[in-house]
Tab-separated table of C-alpha atoms in Angstrom:
chain	number	residue	atom	x	y	z
R	1	UNK	CA	0.008	-0.196	0.208
R	2	UNK	CA	1.015	3.379	-0.793
R	3	UNK	CA	0.988	6.139	1.944
R	4	UNK	CA	-1.280	9.158	0.841
R	5	UNK	CA	0.981	11.760	2.042
R	6	UNK	CA	3.956	10.660	-0.085
R	7	UNK	CA	2.430	12.263	-3.634
R	8	UNK	CA	-0.442	14.030	-4.037
R	9	UNK	CA	-0.788	12.942	-7.547
R	10	UNK	CA	-0.693	9.289	-5.588
R	11	UNK	CA	-3.347	10.346	-3.272
R	12	UNK	CA	-5.900	12.008	-5.764
R	13	UNK	CA	-5.419	9.145	-7.594
R	14	UNK	CA	-6.267	6.706	-4.911
R	15	UNK	CA	-8.891	9.383	-3.463
R	16	UNK	CA	-10.731	9.125	-6.904
R	17	UNK	CA	-10.183	5.532	-7.097
R	18	UNK	CA	-11.605	5.130	-3.558
R	19	UNK	CA	-14.487	7.232	-4.590
R	20	UNK	CA	-15.236	5.269	-7.398
R	21	UNK	CA	-14.209	2.177	-5.603
R	22	UNK	CA	-15.953	3.328	-2.747
R	23	UNK	CA	-19.312	4.583	-4.991
R	24	UNK	CA	-18.870	1.177	-7.097
R	25	UNK	CA	-19.129	-0.504	-3.356
R	26	UNK	CA	-22.414	1.888	-2.712
R	27	UNK	CA	-24.009	0.531	-5.835
R	28	UNK	CA	-22.896	-2.581	-5.681
R	29	UNK	CA	-24.183	-2.824	-1.874
R	30	UNK	CA	-26.968	-1.382	-3.007
R	31	UNK	CA	-28.064	-4.092	-5.311
R	32	UNK	CA	-26.399	-6.849	-3.340
R	33	UNK	CA	-28.529	-5.602	-0.183
R	34	UNK	CA	-31.574	-5.609	-2.855
R	35	UNK	CA	-30.984	-9.263	-3.745
R	36	UNK	CA	-30.065	-10.032	-0.182
R	37	UNK	CA	-33.415	-8.637	0.898
R	38	UNK	CA	-35.239	-10.345	-1.916
R	39	UNK	CA	-33.447	-13.710	-0.857
R	40	UNK	CA	-34.558	-12.956	2.448
R	41	UNK	CA	-38.009	-12.212	1.910
R	42	UNK	CA	-38.426	-15.391	-0.642
R	43	UNK	CA	-36.818	-17.132	2.890
R	44	UNK	CA	-38.981	-15.718	5.226
R	45	UNK	CA	-42.350	-16.547	2.619
R	46	UNK	CA	-40.788	-20.208	2.503
R	47	UNK	CA	-40.406	-20.668	6.274
R	48	UNK	CA	-44.156	-18.806	6.269
R	49	UNK	CA	-45.361	-21.857	4.123
R	50	UNK	CA	-43.700	-24.359	6.172
R	51	UNK	CA	-44.576	-22.960	9.666
R	52	UNK	CA	-48.315	-22.778	8.251
R	53	UNK	CA	-47.814	-26.169	6.792
R	54	UNK	CA	-46.360	-27.830	10.097
R	55	UNK	CA	-49.068	-25.806	12.045
R	56	UNK	CA	-51.858	-26.779	9.706
R	57	UNK	CA	-50.206	-30.427	10.323
R	58	UNK	CA	-50.017	-30.084	13.630
R	59	UNK	CA	-53.456	-28.864	14.505
R	60	UNK	CA	-54.478	-31.998	12.350
R	61	UNK	CA	-52.599	-33.966	14.671
R	62	UNK	CA	-54.303	-32.404	17.758
R	63	UNK	CA	-57.472	-32.598	15.944
R	64	UNK	CA	-56.696	-36.464	15.300
R	65	UNK	CA	-55.694	-36.980	18.542
R	66	UNK	CA	-58.331	-35.320	20.241
R	67	UNK	CA	-60.735	-37.498	18.080
R	68	UNK	CA	-58.927	-40.491	19.486
R	69	UNK	CA	-59.228	-39.422	22.983
R	70	UNK	CA	-62.702	-38.698	22.943
R	71	UNK	CA	-63.044	-42.326	21.813
R	72	UNK	CA	-60.852	-43.785	24.516
R	73	UNK	CA	-62.484	-41.627	27.311
R	74	UNK	CA	-66.082	-43.010	26.089
R	75	UNK	CA	-64.884	-46.458	25.679
R	76	UNK	CA	-63.306	-46.730	29.220
R	77	UNK	CA	-66.583	-45.015	30.790
R	78	UNK	CA	-68.580	-47.264	29.045
R	79	UNK	CA	-66.461	-50.635	29.955
R	80	UNK	CA	-67.891	-53.467	31.663
R	81	UNK	CA	-65.745	-52.670	34.617
R	82	UNK	CA	-67.995	-49.737	34.887
R	83	UNK	CA	-71.096	-51.788	35.341
R	84	UNK	CA	-73.682	-48.906	33.927
R	85	UNK	CA	-72.214	-46.303	36.481
R	86	UNK	CA	-75.587	-46.335	38.561
R	87	UNK	CA	-75.342	-43.685	40.875
R	88	UNK	CA	-74.011	-45.225	44.476
R	89	UNK	CA	-72.547	-48.048	42.737
R	90	UNK	CA	-68.815	-49.362	42.387
R	91	UNK	CA	-69.640	-48.834	38.549
R	92	UNK	CA	-69.978	-44.890	39.563
R	93	UNK	CA	-67.418	-44.632	42.317
R	94	UNK	CA	-64.728	-46.057	39.456
R	95	UNK	CA	-66.262	-43.517	36.830
R	96	UNK	CA	-65.697	-40.692	39.858
R	97	UNK	CA	-61.902	-41.684	40.472
R	98	UNK	CA	-61.235	-42.143	36.635
R	99	UNK	CA	-62.344	-38.356	36.064
R	100	UNK	CA	-60.415	-37.344	39.041
R	101	UNK	CA	-57.149	-38.896	37.743
R	102	UNK	CA	-57.509	-36.977	34.385
R	103	UNK	CA	-56.531	-33.376	36.619
R	104	UNK	CA	-54.246	-32.078	38.924
R	105	UNK	CA	-56.624	-30.216	40.817
R	106	UNK	CA	-60.319	-31.352	41.524
R	107	UNK	CA	-62.784	-30.845	44.478
R	108	UNK	CA	-64.873	-34.170	45.269
R	109	UNK	CA	-68.247	-33.118	46.596
R	110	UNK	CA	-69.801	-35.905	48.609
R	111	UNK	CA	-73.601	-36.287	49.290
R	112	UNK	CA	-76.407	-38.457	50.475
R	113	UNK	CA	-79.054	-39.790	47.850
R	114	UNK	CA	-82.336	-41.443	49.155
R	115	UNK	CA	-83.181	-43.381	46.095
R	116	UNK	CA	-86.933	-45.254	46.229
R	117	UNK	CA	-86.481	-48.919	45.073
R	118	UNK	CA	-89.279	-49.873	42.971
R	119	UNK	CA	-90.275	-53.148	43.306
R	120	UNK	CA	-94.042	-55.275	42.867
R	121	UNK	CA	-95.589	-58.154	40.742
R	122	UNK	CA	-98.128	-58.931	38.699
R	123	UNK	CA	-99.672	-62.457	38.486
R	124	UNK	CA	-102.132	-64.398	36.824
R	125	UNK	CA	-103.871	-67.939	38.322
R	126	UNK	CA	-100.608	-69.531	36.493
R	127	UNK	CA	-97.737	-67.174	36.227
R	128	UNK	CA	-95.974	-63.965	38.213
R	129	UNK	CA	-93.936	-61.224	36.549
R	130	UNK	CA	-91.890	-59.729	38.879
R	131	UNK	CA	-90.947	-55.704	38.605
R	132	UNK	CA	-87.575	-54.792	36.195
R	133	UNK	CA	-87.494	-58.392	35.492
R	134	UNK	CA	-89.904	-59.588	33.842
R	135	UNK	CA	-92.435	-56.850	33.176
R	136	UNK	CA	-91.794	-52.879	33.305
R	137	UNK	CA	-94.423	-50.418	34.970
R	138	UNK	CA	-94.666	-47.246	33.742
R	139	UNK	CA	-96.802	-44.890	35.623
R	140	UNK	CA	-96.715	-43.194	38.942
R	141	UNK	CA	-94.845	-45.503	41.530
R	142	UNK	CA	-96.595	-45.499	44.932
R	143	UNK	CA	-97.255	-48.740	46.977
R	144	UNK	CA	-100.688	-50.173	45.977
R	145	UNK	CA	-101.876	-53.494	45.535
R	146	UNK	CA	-105.531	-55.065	43.947
R	147	UNK	CA	-106.812	-56.497	41.334
R	148	UNK	CA	-107.234	-55.657	37.303
R	149	UNK	CA	-110.018	-56.715	35.535
R	150	UNK	CA	-109.073	-56.676	31.957
R	151	UNK	CA	-112.363	-55.460	29.500
R	152	UNK	CA	-110.692	-56.694	25.844
R	153	UNK	CA	-107.714	-57.866	24.495
R	154	UNK	CA	-106.413	-55.740	21.093
R	155	UNK	CA	-104.228	-57.235	18.795
R	156	UNK	CA	-101.530	-54.823	17.219
R	157	UNK	CA	-99.300	-55.111	14.460
R	158	UNK	CA	-97.465	-52.232	15.597
R	159	UNK	CA	-96.909	-48.715	14.337
R	160	UNK	CA	-96.719	-45.577	16.172
R	161	UNK	CA	-100.293	-44.418	14.499
R	162	UNK	CA	-101.879	-47.688	15.474
R	163	UNK	CA	-101.074	-47.979	18.576
R	164	UNK	CA	-101.857	-44.315	19.310
R	165	UNK	CA	-105.170	-44.865	17.875
R	166	UNK	CA	-105.891	-48.178	19.510
R	167	UNK	CA	-104.940	-46.719	23.145
R	168	UNK	CA	-106.886	-43.477	22.621
R	169	UNK	CA	-110.162	-45.850	21.502
R	170	UNK	CA	-109.831	-47.700	24.267
R	171	UNK	CA	-108.933	-45.182	26.595
R	172	UNK	CA	-111.533	-45.990	29.563
R	173	UNK	CA	-111.007	-49.958	29.662
R	174	UNK	CA	-108.566	-51.886	31.139
R	175	UNK	CA	-107.048	-53.495	28.284
R	176	UNK	CA	-104.242	-56.311	27.027
R	177	UNK	CA	-102.409	-55.304	23.747
R	178	UNK	CA	-100.656	-58.049	22.310
R	179	UNK	CA	-97.758	-56.747	20.129
R	180	UNK	CA	-96.574	-58.642	17.428
R	181	UNK	CA	-93.761	-56.423	16.290
R	182	UNK	CA	-92.047	-56.316	19.674
R	183	UNK	CA	-88.658	-54.741	18.539
R	184	UNK	CA	-90.702	-52.013	16.635
R	185	UNK	CA	-92.772	-51.421	19.995
R	186	UNK	CA	-89.538	-51.135	21.892
R	187	UNK	CA	-88.385	-48.153	19.700
R	188	UNK	CA	-91.463	-46.171	20.069
R	189	UNK	CA	-90.603	-46.123	23.753
R	190	UNK	CA	-87.086	-45.444	23.520
R	191	UNK	CA	-85.958	-48.757	24.158
R	192	UNK	CA	-86.468	-48.564	28.004
R	193	UNK	CA	-87.946	-52.285	28.267
R	194	UNK	CA	-85.349	-54.229	26.396
R	195	UNK	CA	-84.882	-56.924	29.209
R	196	UNK	CA	-88.819	-57.068	29.688
R	197	UNK	CA	-91.496	-58.800	27.319
R	198	UNK	CA	-94.500	-57.528	29.338
R	199	UNK	CA	-94.987	-53.452	30.006
R	200	UNK	CA	-97.732	-52.207	32.461
R	201	UNK	CA	-99.117	-48.753	32.149
R	202	UNK	CA	-101.591	-46.831	34.142
R	203	UNK	CA	-103.568	-43.818	32.857
R	204	UNK	CA	-103.063	-40.822	35.204
R	205	UNK	CA	-106.367	-39.261	34.473
R	206	UNK	CA	-108.819	-42.330	34.361
R	207	UNK	CA	-106.794	-44.704	36.361
R	208	UNK	CA	-107.452	-47.444	33.634
R	209	UNK	CA	-104.627	-49.825	33.065
R	210	UNK	CA	-102.860	-51.107	29.679
R	211	UNK	CA	-101.147	-54.514	29.681
R	212	UNK	CA	-98.832	-54.625	26.447
R	213	UNK	CA	-97.753	-58.473	26.179
R	214	UNK	CA	-95.201	-60.299	23.513
R	215	UNK	CA	-96.208	-63.741	25.193
R	216	UNK	CA	-99.913	-64.557	23.497
R	217	UNK	CA	-100.460	-67.112	26.553
R	218	UNK	CA	-101.219	-64.038	28.882
R	219	UNK	CA	-104.077	-63.026	26.251
R	220	UNK	CA	-106.721	-65.688	27.646
R	221	UNK	CA	-106.541	-63.971	31.547
R	222	UNK	CA	-109.526	-61.818	32.415
R	223	UNK	CA	-108.080	-60.886	35.392
R	224	UNK	CA	-104.737	-60.071	36.802
R	225	UNK	CA	-103.319	-59.643	40.701
R	226	UNK	CA	-100.737	-57.108	41.407
R	227	UNK	CA	-98.709	-55.491	43.867
R	228	UNK	CA	-96.535	-52.126	43.812
R	229	UNK	CA	-93.965	-51.635	46.779
R	230	UNK	CA	-91.315	-48.781	47.310
R	231	UNK	CA	-88.486	-49.334	49.455
R	232	UNK	CA	-86.124	-46.508	50.874
R	233	UNK	CA	-82.284	-46.725	50.353
R	234	UNK	CA	-79.685	-44.176	50.662
R	235	UNK	CA	-76.395	-44.013	48.736
R	236	UNK	CA	-73.640	-41.907	49.148
R	237	UNK	CA	-72.474	-40.319	45.783
R	238	UNK	CA	-69.575	-37.336	44.087
R	239	UNK	CA	-70.139	-34.623	42.149
R	240	UNK	CA	-66.362	-33.845	40.522
R	241	UNK	CA	-65.821	-30.105	40.387
R	242	UNK	CA	-62.674	-29.158	38.155
R	243	UNK	CA	-61.405	-25.606	38.515
R	244	UNK	CA	-59.900	-24.732	34.745
R	245	UNK	CA	-59.258	-21.160	34.709
R	246	UNK	CA	-58.855	-18.646	37.400
R	247	UNK	CA	-59.181	-15.168	37.027
R	248	UNK	CA	-57.442	-12.836	39.694
R	249	UNK	CA	-59.856	-10.213	39.690
R	250	UNK	CA	-62.919	-11.052	38.088
R	251	UNK	CA	-65.030	-13.472	40.522
R	252	UNK	CA	-67.543	-14.042	37.480
R	253	UNK	CA	-67.600	-17.816	36.887
R	254	UNK	CA	-69.074	-19.986	34.008
R	255	UNK	CA	-70.005	-23.507	34.557
R	256	UNK	CA	-69.670	-26.357	32.189
R	257	UNK	CA	-71.525	-29.660	33.288
R	258	UNK	CA	-72.180	-33.124	31.991
R	259	UNK	CA	-73.688	-36.020	34.081
R	260	UNK	CA	-71.523	-39.057	34.376
R	261	UNK	CA	-73.749	-41.513	36.180
R	262	UNK	CA	-75.937	-43.832	33.972
R	263	UNK	CA	-78.508	-46.784	34.634
R	264	UNK	CA	-76.325	-49.386	35.853
R	265	UNK	CA	-77.112	-53.123	35.050
R	266	UNK	CA	-80.014	-55.797	35.307
R	267	UNK	CA	-78.476	-59.085	36.244
R	268	UNK	CA	-75.493	-59.736	33.854
R	269	UNK	CA	-76.648	-57.419	31.375
R	270	UNK	CA	-75.471	-53.474	31.691
R	271	UNK	CA	-76.488	-50.321	30.360
R	272	UNK	CA	-73.188	-48.982	28.713
R	273	UNK	CA	-74.390	-45.105	28.238
R	274	UNK	CA	-72.298	-44.093	25.427
R	275	UNK	CA	-74.682	-41.262	24.200
R	276	UNK	CA	-76.098	-40.813	27.491
R	277	UNK	CA	-73.490	-39.771	28.613
R	278	UNK	CA	-70.237	-40.639	28.381
R	279	UNK	CA	-70.230	-38.415	25.063
R	280	UNK	CA	-70.885	-35.390	27.094
R	281	UNK	CA	-67.932	-36.059	29.770
R	282	UNK	CA	-65.469	-37.011	27.225
R	283	UNK	CA	-66.072	-33.768	25.206
R	284	UNK	CA	-65.828	-31.739	28.502
R	285	UNK	CA	-62.345	-33.800	29.427
R	286	UNK	CA	-60.957	-32.625	26.161
R	287	UNK	CA	-62.541	-29.136	26.268
R	288	UNK	CA	-60.538	-29.023	29.707
R	289	UNK	CA	-57.310	-30.333	28.215
R	290	UNK	CA	-57.317	-27.909	25.389
R	291	UNK	CA	-58.226	-24.636	27.556
R	292	UNK	CA	-55.489	-25.851	30.645
R	293	UNK	CA	-52.515	-26.000	27.891
R	294	UNK	CA	-53.747	-22.743	26.285
R	295	UNK	CA	-52.224	-19.091	26.688
R	296	UNK	CA	-55.629	-17.737	26.918
R	297	UNK	CA	-57.122	-15.193	29.548
R	298	UNK	CA	-60.802	-15.225	30.081
R	299	UNK	CA	-62.623	-12.260	31.355
R	300	UNK	CA	-64.304	-14.700	33.759
R	301	UNK	CA	-63.451	-17.976	35.766
R	302	UNK	CA	-64.200	-21.234	34.202
R	303	UNK	CA	-65.450	-24.381	36.223
R	304	UNK	CA	-66.286	-28.118	34.901
R	305	UNK	CA	-68.563	-30.130	37.175
R	306	UNK	CA	-68.935	-33.736	36.332
R	307	UNK	CA	-72.899	-34.609	38.201
R	308	UNK	CA	-74.244	-37.461	39.261
R	309	UNK	CA	-77.385	-39.044	40.094
R	310	UNK	CA	-78.971	-36.941	37.022
R	311	UNK	CA	-80.560	-40.170	36.021
R	312	UNK	CA	-82.519	-40.300	39.383
R	313	UNK	CA	-84.051	-36.600	38.783
R	314	UNK	CA	-81.468	-34.338	38.498
R	315	UNK	CA	-80.607	-34.727	41.642
R	316	UNK	CA	-76.554	-34.159	41.571
R	317	UNK	CA	-77.096	-30.647	40.212
R	318	UNK	CA	-80.228	-30.011	42.111
R	319	UNK	CA	-78.064	-30.697	45.289
R	320	UNK	CA	-75.040	-28.693	44.203
R	321	UNK	CA	-77.454	-25.126	43.669
R	322	UNK	CA	-78.826	-25.965	47.001
R	323	UNK	CA	-76.699	-27.310	49.241
R	324	UNK	CA	-73.109	-27.635	48.262
R	325	UNK	CA	-70.531	-24.904	49.946
R	326	UNK	CA	-69.079	-24.550	46.100
R	327	UNK	CA	-72.059	-23.096	44.860
R	328	UNK	CA	-72.293	-19.145	45.033
R	329	UNK	CA	-73.866	-16.047	43.738
R	330	UNK	CA	-71.257	-15.377	41.131
R	331	UNK	CA	-71.879	-18.377	38.846
R	332	UNK	CA	-73.075	-16.295	35.746
R	333	UNK	CA	-73.736	-19.055	32.911
R	334	UNK	CA	-74.248	-22.700	32.928
R	335	UNK	CA	-73.266	-24.978	29.383
R	336	UNK	CA	-74.856	-28.509	29.875
R	337	UNK	CA	-73.853	-31.046	27.649
R	338	UNK	CA	-75.995	-34.272	27.559
R	339	UNK	CA	-76.280	-36.564	24.397
R	340	UNK	CA	-73.819	-35.008	21.883
R	341	UNK	CA	-72.679	-38.231	20.519
R	342	UNK	CA	-75.196	-39.268	18.241
R	343	UNK	CA	-75.223	-36.545	15.514
R	344	UNK	CA	-77.845	-37.315	12.694
R	345	UNK	CA	-77.395	-35.195	9.535
R	346	UNK	CA	-74.463	-33.152	11.394
R	347	UNK	CA	-76.977	-31.281	13.650
R	348	UNK	CA	-76.905	-30.685	17.043
R	349	UNK	CA	-79.439	-28.419	19.109
R	350	UNK	CA	-78.543	-25.789	21.555
R	351	UNK	CA	-81.369	-24.863	23.560
R	352	UNK	CA	-81.144	-21.659	25.209
R	353	UNK	CA	-82.496	-20.377	28.573
R	354	UNK	CA	-83.242	-16.878	29.799
R	355	UNK	CA	-80.656	-14.905	27.503
R	356	UNK	CA	-77.879	-14.976	25.187
R	357	UNK	CA	-74.381	-15.750	25.536
R	358	UNK	CA	-72.291	-12.782	23.967
R	359	UNK	CA	-70.252	-15.654	21.634
R	360	UNK	CA	-71.641	-17.478	18.423
R	361	UNK	CA	-70.763	-20.930	17.278
R	362	UNK	CA	-70.108	-21.154	13.888
R	363	UNK	CA	-71.446	-24.043	11.857
R	364	UNK	CA	-68.564	-26.376	9.601
R	365	UNK	CA	-68.799	-28.786	7.418
R	366	UNK	CA	-68.710	-31.511	9.809
R	367	UNK	CA	-71.391	-30.371	11.864
R	368	UNK	CA	-74.567	-27.595	11.909
R	369	UNK	CA	-75.637	-25.748	15.124
R	370	UNK	CA	-78.950	-24.747	15.690
R	371	UNK	CA	-79.969	-22.089	18.379
R	372	UNK	CA	-83.358	-22.826	19.813
R	373	UNK	CA	-84.614	-20.117	22.772
R	374	UNK	CA	-86.444	-21.506	25.264
R	375	UNK	CA	-88.751	-19.580	27.575
R	376	UNK	CA	-90.143	-22.561	29.647
R	377	UNK	CA	-88.005	-24.047	32.200
R	378	UNK	CA	-89.093	-27.706	31.638
R	379	UNK	CA	-89.272	-29.894	28.890
R	380	UNK	CA	-89.807	-33.176	28.171
R	381	UNK	CA	-86.218	-34.561	28.156
R	382	UNK	CA	-84.305	-32.570	30.688
R	383	UNK	CA	-81.165	-32.326	32.298
R	384	UNK	CA	-79.256	-30.558	34.845
R	385	UNK	CA	-78.843	-27.503	33.119
R	386	UNK	CA	-82.421	-26.905	34.600
R	387	UNK	CA	-81.044	-26.945	37.911
R	388	UNK	CA	-79.305	-23.611	37.204
R	389	UNK	CA	-82.196	-22.191	35.268
R	390	UNK	CA	-84.519	-22.804	38.485
R	391	UNK	CA	-81.986	-20.284	40.178
R	392	UNK	CA	-82.377	-17.682	37.756
R	393	UNK	CA	-78.845	-18.475	36.021
R	394	UNK	CA	-78.914	-18.667	32.289
R	395	UNK	CA	-78.391	-21.681	30.617
R	396	UNK	CA	-77.283	-23.434	27.246
R	397	UNK	CA	-78.505	-27.106	27.044
R	398	UNK	CA	-76.018	-29.189	23.998
R	399	UNK	CA	-78.356	-32.002	22.499
R	400	UNK	CA	-78.008	-34.337	19.619
R	401	UNK	CA	-81.418	-35.798	20.377
R	402	UNK	CA	-83.019	-39.127	20.719
R	403	UNK	CA	-82.446	-42.154	18.978
R	404	UNK	CA	-83.800	-46.002	19.378
R	405	UNK	CA	-80.646	-46.649	21.686
R	406	UNK	CA	-81.479	-44.318	24.421
R	407	UNK	CA	-81.719	-45.928	27.945
R	408	UNK	CA	-81.019	-49.337	26.276
R	409	UNK	CA	-78.033	-51.917	26.471
R	410	UNK	CA	-77.485	-50.943	22.816
R	411	UNK	CA	-76.194	-47.324	23.375
R	412	UNK	CA	-72.213	-48.130	22.648
R	413	UNK	CA	-69.568	-46.245	21.660
R	414	UNK	CA	-69.383	-47.433	17.630
R	415	UNK	CA	-72.675	-45.866	17.086
R	416	UNK	CA	-71.329	-42.304	18.001
R	417	UNK	CA	-69.909	-39.771	15.457
R	418	UNK	CA	-66.564	-38.885	16.857
R	419	UNK	CA	-65.878	-36.621	13.717
R	420	UNK	CA	-69.009	-34.697	14.576
R	421	UNK	CA	-68.111	-34.565	18.344
R	422	UNK	CA	-64.608	-33.609	17.539
R	423	UNK	CA	-66.055	-30.729	15.354
R	424	UNK	CA	-67.919	-29.181	17.909
R	425	UNK	CA	-65.036	-29.554	20.546
R	426	UNK	CA	-63.019	-27.002	18.339
R	427	UNK	CA	-66.061	-25.181	17.578
R	428	UNK	CA	-66.465	-24.638	21.604
R	429	UNK	CA	-62.795	-24.120	21.550
R	430	UNK	CA	-62.361	-21.175	18.964
R	431	UNK	CA	-65.874	-19.545	20.066
R	432	UNK	CA	-64.049	-19.441	23.699
R	433	UNK	CA	-60.480	-17.981	22.509
R	434	UNK	CA	-62.357	-15.354	20.839
R	435	UNK	CA	-63.433	-14.139	24.014
R	436	UNK	CA	-60.272	-13.812	25.249
């Protein structure tokens, strides 16, 4: 290198060269920067595409994982070990333990249930049938004894219109209905009498008896003796309460609920209760996990409650709102999930009580949601949300409708639509996310 002070010309030459060089470098660096910038933009775009691809695949994996876990929860809750989860039974206790094991922190609210155990018999001169073993009684359960004088015998093919017409026609008579298609008859009654081949009903207004039979040998009898008895039992059972999200300042609380009990078993045959209501329990278990693993900050507290004794008349939720130390006036909403797995035509009904909820649930290709405003507190097929409504607390009830397997041993996991359940899970998750 030649020092600049040795020769001015050299300096000037160097200077001019340097200036040119600097200019050249400046121009080249500018072009190079553009090229680098474009390369970086392309790289960033590629990274963005890769990230979205991975994120999409990750969400697909999460979606698939949740769907698999929904199925696993339902299968576990409906296994023979759970014995149909009858309130107070070993199966119900095992289900409560199963729920507790899904969370790090739970509250177990134990309470007493007084259960009236119905019993009785009906007898002809040649045979005796025992309640819930040989026959089912549909009517007001109260101790009573007497004789039924049968006025007429009607043969029914069996379809709903014909049966309704014949029952109306013989409304004021004690009648035997000989049912030719017993399977269809059971479907008309919601499959509640699967074990029995005889159903006895008593009209609430006129006190007339209708006996529905499959066995033709009974059609020859003109009178039957009967006795219905009630025995009181005391059970202890549990509501499982899970604080999912705690707001540091706001005391308002949203309740998400589902009952985990079912009908138990008769002899060696048990009622799995996949749709009713392992489906609602499984959905809440997965929703709780999604919420707890998220970094969302909600403007309210979130508590999940798994009720027992719903099948006995909403006893678990009624105990909670009337006597539980964990119930308080800060509860603002209840979202109840009961029978959300038997999705027909992609549809689910959300029955809305008292007011709106400030969020919308969007339809997807897998599930279509219908909001149904309901002014009356009670309707034919009730669930635990009504206990909150009776306390003036707004509620939503998520429900996919009745079906032929309702309250029957055929309510099994393989009949559920897990695709639609999973879609509902993420619809709920995204709706809550928007409320952050």
